[in-house]
mmCIF file with all atom_site columns, C-alpha atoms in Angstrom:
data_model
loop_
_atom_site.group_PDB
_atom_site.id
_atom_site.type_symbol
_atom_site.label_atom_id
_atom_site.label_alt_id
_atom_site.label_comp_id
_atom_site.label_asym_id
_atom_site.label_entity_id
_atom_site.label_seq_id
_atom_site.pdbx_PDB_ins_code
_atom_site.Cartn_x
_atom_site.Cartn_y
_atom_site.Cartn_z
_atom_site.occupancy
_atom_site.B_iso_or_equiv
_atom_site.pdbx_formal_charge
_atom_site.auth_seq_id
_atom_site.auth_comp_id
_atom_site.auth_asym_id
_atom_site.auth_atom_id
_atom_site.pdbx_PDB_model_num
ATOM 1  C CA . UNK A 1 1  ? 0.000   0.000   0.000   1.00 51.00 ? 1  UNK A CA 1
ATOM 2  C CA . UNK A 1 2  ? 1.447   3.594   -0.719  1.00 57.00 ? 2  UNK A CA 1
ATOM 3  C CA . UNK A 1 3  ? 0.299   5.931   1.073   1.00 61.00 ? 3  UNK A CA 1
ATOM 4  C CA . UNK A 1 4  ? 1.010   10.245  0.039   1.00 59.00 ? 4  UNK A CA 1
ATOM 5  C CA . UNK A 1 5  ? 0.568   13.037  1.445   1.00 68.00 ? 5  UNK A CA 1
ATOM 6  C CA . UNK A 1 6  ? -1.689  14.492  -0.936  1.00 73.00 ? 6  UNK A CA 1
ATOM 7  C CA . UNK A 1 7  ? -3.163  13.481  -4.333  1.00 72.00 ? 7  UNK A CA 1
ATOM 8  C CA . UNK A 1 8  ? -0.782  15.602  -6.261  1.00 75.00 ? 8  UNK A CA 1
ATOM 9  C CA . UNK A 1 9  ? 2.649   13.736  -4.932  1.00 73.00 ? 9  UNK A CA 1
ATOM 10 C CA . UNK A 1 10 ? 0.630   10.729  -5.930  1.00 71.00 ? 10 UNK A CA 1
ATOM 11 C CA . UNK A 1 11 ? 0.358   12.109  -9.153  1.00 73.00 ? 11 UNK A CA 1
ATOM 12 C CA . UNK A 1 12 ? 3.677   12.568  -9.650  1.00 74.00 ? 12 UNK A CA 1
ATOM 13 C CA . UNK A 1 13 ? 4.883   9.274   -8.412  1.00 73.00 ? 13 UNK A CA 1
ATOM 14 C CA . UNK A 1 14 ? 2.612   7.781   -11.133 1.00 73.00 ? 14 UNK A CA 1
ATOM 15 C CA . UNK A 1 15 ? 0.762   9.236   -13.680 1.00 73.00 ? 15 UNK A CA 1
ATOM 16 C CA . UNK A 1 16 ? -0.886  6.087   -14.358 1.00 78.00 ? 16 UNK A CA 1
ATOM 17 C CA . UNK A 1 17 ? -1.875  5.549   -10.825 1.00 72.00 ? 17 UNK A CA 1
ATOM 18 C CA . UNK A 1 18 ? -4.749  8.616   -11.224 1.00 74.00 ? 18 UNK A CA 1
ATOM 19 C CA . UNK A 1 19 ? -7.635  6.316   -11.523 1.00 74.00 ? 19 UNK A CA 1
ATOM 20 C CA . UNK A 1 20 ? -6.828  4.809   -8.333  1.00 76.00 ? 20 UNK A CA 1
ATOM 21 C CA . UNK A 1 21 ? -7.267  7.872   -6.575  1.00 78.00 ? 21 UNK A CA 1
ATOM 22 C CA . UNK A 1 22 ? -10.750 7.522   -4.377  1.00 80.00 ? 22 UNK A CA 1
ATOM 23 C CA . UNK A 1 23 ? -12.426 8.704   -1.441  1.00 81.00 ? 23 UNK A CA 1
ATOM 24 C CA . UNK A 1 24 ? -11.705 6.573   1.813   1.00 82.00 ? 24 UNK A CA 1
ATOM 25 C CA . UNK A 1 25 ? -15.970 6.518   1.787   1.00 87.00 ? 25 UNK A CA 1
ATOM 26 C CA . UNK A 1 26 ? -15.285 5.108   -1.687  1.00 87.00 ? 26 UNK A CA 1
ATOM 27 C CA . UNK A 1 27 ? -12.759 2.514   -0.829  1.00 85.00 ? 27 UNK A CA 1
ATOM 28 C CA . UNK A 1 28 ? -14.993 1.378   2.302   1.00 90.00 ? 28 UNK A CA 1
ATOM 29 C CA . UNK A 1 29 ? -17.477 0.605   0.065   1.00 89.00 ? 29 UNK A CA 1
ATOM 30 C CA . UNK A 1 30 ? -15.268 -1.350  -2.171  1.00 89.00 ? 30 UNK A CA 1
ATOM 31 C CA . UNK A 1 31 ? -13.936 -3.443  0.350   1.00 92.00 ? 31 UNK A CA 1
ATOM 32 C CA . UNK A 1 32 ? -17.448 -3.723  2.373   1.00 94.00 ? 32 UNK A CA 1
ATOM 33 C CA . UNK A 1 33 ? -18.437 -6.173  -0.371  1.00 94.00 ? 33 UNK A CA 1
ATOM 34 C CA . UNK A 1 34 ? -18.753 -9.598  0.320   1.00 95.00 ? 34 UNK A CA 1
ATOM 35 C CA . UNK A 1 35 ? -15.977 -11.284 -1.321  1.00 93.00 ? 35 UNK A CA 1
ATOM 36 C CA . UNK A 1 36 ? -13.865 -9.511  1.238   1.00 94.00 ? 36 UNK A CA 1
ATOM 37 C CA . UNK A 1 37 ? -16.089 -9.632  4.038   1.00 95.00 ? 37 UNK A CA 1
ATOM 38 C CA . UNK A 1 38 ? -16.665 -13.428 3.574   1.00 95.00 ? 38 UNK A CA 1
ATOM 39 C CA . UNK A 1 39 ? -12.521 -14.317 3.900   1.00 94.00 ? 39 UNK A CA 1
ATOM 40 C CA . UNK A 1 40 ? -13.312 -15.347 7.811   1.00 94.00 ? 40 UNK A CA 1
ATOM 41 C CA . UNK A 1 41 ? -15.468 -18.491 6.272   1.00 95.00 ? 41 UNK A CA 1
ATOM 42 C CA . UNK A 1 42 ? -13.743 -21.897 6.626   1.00 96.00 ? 42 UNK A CA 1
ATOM 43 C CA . UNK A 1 43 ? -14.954 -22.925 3.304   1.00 96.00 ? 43 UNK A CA 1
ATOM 44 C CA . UNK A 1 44 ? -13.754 -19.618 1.638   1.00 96.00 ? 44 UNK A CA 1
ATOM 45 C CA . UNK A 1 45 ? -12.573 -20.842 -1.461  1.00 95.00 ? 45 UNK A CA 1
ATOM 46 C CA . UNK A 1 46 ? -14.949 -23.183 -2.173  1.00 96.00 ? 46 UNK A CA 1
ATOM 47 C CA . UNK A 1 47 ? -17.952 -20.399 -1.475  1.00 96.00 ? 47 UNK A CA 1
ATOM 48 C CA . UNK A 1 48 ? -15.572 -18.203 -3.743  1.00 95.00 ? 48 UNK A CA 1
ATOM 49 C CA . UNK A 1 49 ? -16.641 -20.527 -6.327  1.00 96.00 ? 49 UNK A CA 1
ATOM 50 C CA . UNK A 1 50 ? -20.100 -20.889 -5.416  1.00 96.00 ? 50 UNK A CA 1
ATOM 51 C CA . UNK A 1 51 ? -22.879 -18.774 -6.923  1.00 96.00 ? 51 UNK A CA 1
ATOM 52 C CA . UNK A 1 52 ? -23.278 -16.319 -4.183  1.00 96.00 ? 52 UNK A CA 1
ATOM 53 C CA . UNK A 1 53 ? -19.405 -15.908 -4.271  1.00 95.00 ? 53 UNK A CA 1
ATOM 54 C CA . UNK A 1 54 ? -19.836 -15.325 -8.380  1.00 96.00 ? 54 UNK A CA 1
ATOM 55 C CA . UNK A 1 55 ? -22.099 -12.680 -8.094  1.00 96.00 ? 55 UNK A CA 1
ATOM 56 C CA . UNK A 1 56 ? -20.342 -10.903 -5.201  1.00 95.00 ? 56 UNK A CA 1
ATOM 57 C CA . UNK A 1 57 ? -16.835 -11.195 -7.319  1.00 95.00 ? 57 UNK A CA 1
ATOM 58 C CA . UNK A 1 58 ? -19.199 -9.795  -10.333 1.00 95.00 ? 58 UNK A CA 1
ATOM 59 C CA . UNK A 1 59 ? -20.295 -6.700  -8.101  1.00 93.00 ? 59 UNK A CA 1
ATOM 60 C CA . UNK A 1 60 ? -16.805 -5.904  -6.872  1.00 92.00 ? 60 UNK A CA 1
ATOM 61 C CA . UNK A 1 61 ? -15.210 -6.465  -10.475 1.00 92.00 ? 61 UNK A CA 1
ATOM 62 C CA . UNK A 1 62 ? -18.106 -4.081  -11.816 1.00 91.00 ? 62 UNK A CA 1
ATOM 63 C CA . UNK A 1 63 ? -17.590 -1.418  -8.717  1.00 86.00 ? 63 UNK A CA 1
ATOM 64 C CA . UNK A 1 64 ? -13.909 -1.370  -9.633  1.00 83.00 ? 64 UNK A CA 1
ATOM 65 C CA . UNK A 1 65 ? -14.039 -1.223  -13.531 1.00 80.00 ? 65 UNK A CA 1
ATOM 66 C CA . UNK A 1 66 ? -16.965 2.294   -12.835 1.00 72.00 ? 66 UNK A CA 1
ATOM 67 C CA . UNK A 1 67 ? -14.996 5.205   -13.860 1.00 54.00 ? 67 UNK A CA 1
#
């Protein structure tokens, strides 16, 4: 994780790394989806590849990929 001290030295560390840039709310929200929530499950991986665990890797992909 790198962490700046404002968004412009980020920019300047990497130009590409701009559409990273969120809001903490933002990122919360990312990582209050299921597929990361779920990780405390004994049967993780297999529920990973369950349906529940399809359509919660489906929402985060799609959250990620919104511009």
């Amino acid at each position: 994780m790198n962490l700046f001290r404002s968004e412009e030295h980020a920019r300047n560390f990497d130009p590409e790394f701009e559409h990273m840039l969120k809001p903490v709310s933002e990122w919360a929200d990312i990582f209050s989806n299921p597929f990361f929530t779920q990780r405390r499950r004994s049967d993780y991986i297999t529920w990973t590849r369950s349906s529940e665990g399809a359509e919660a890797f489906g929402e985060l992909r799609a959250r990620l990929t919104k511009s």
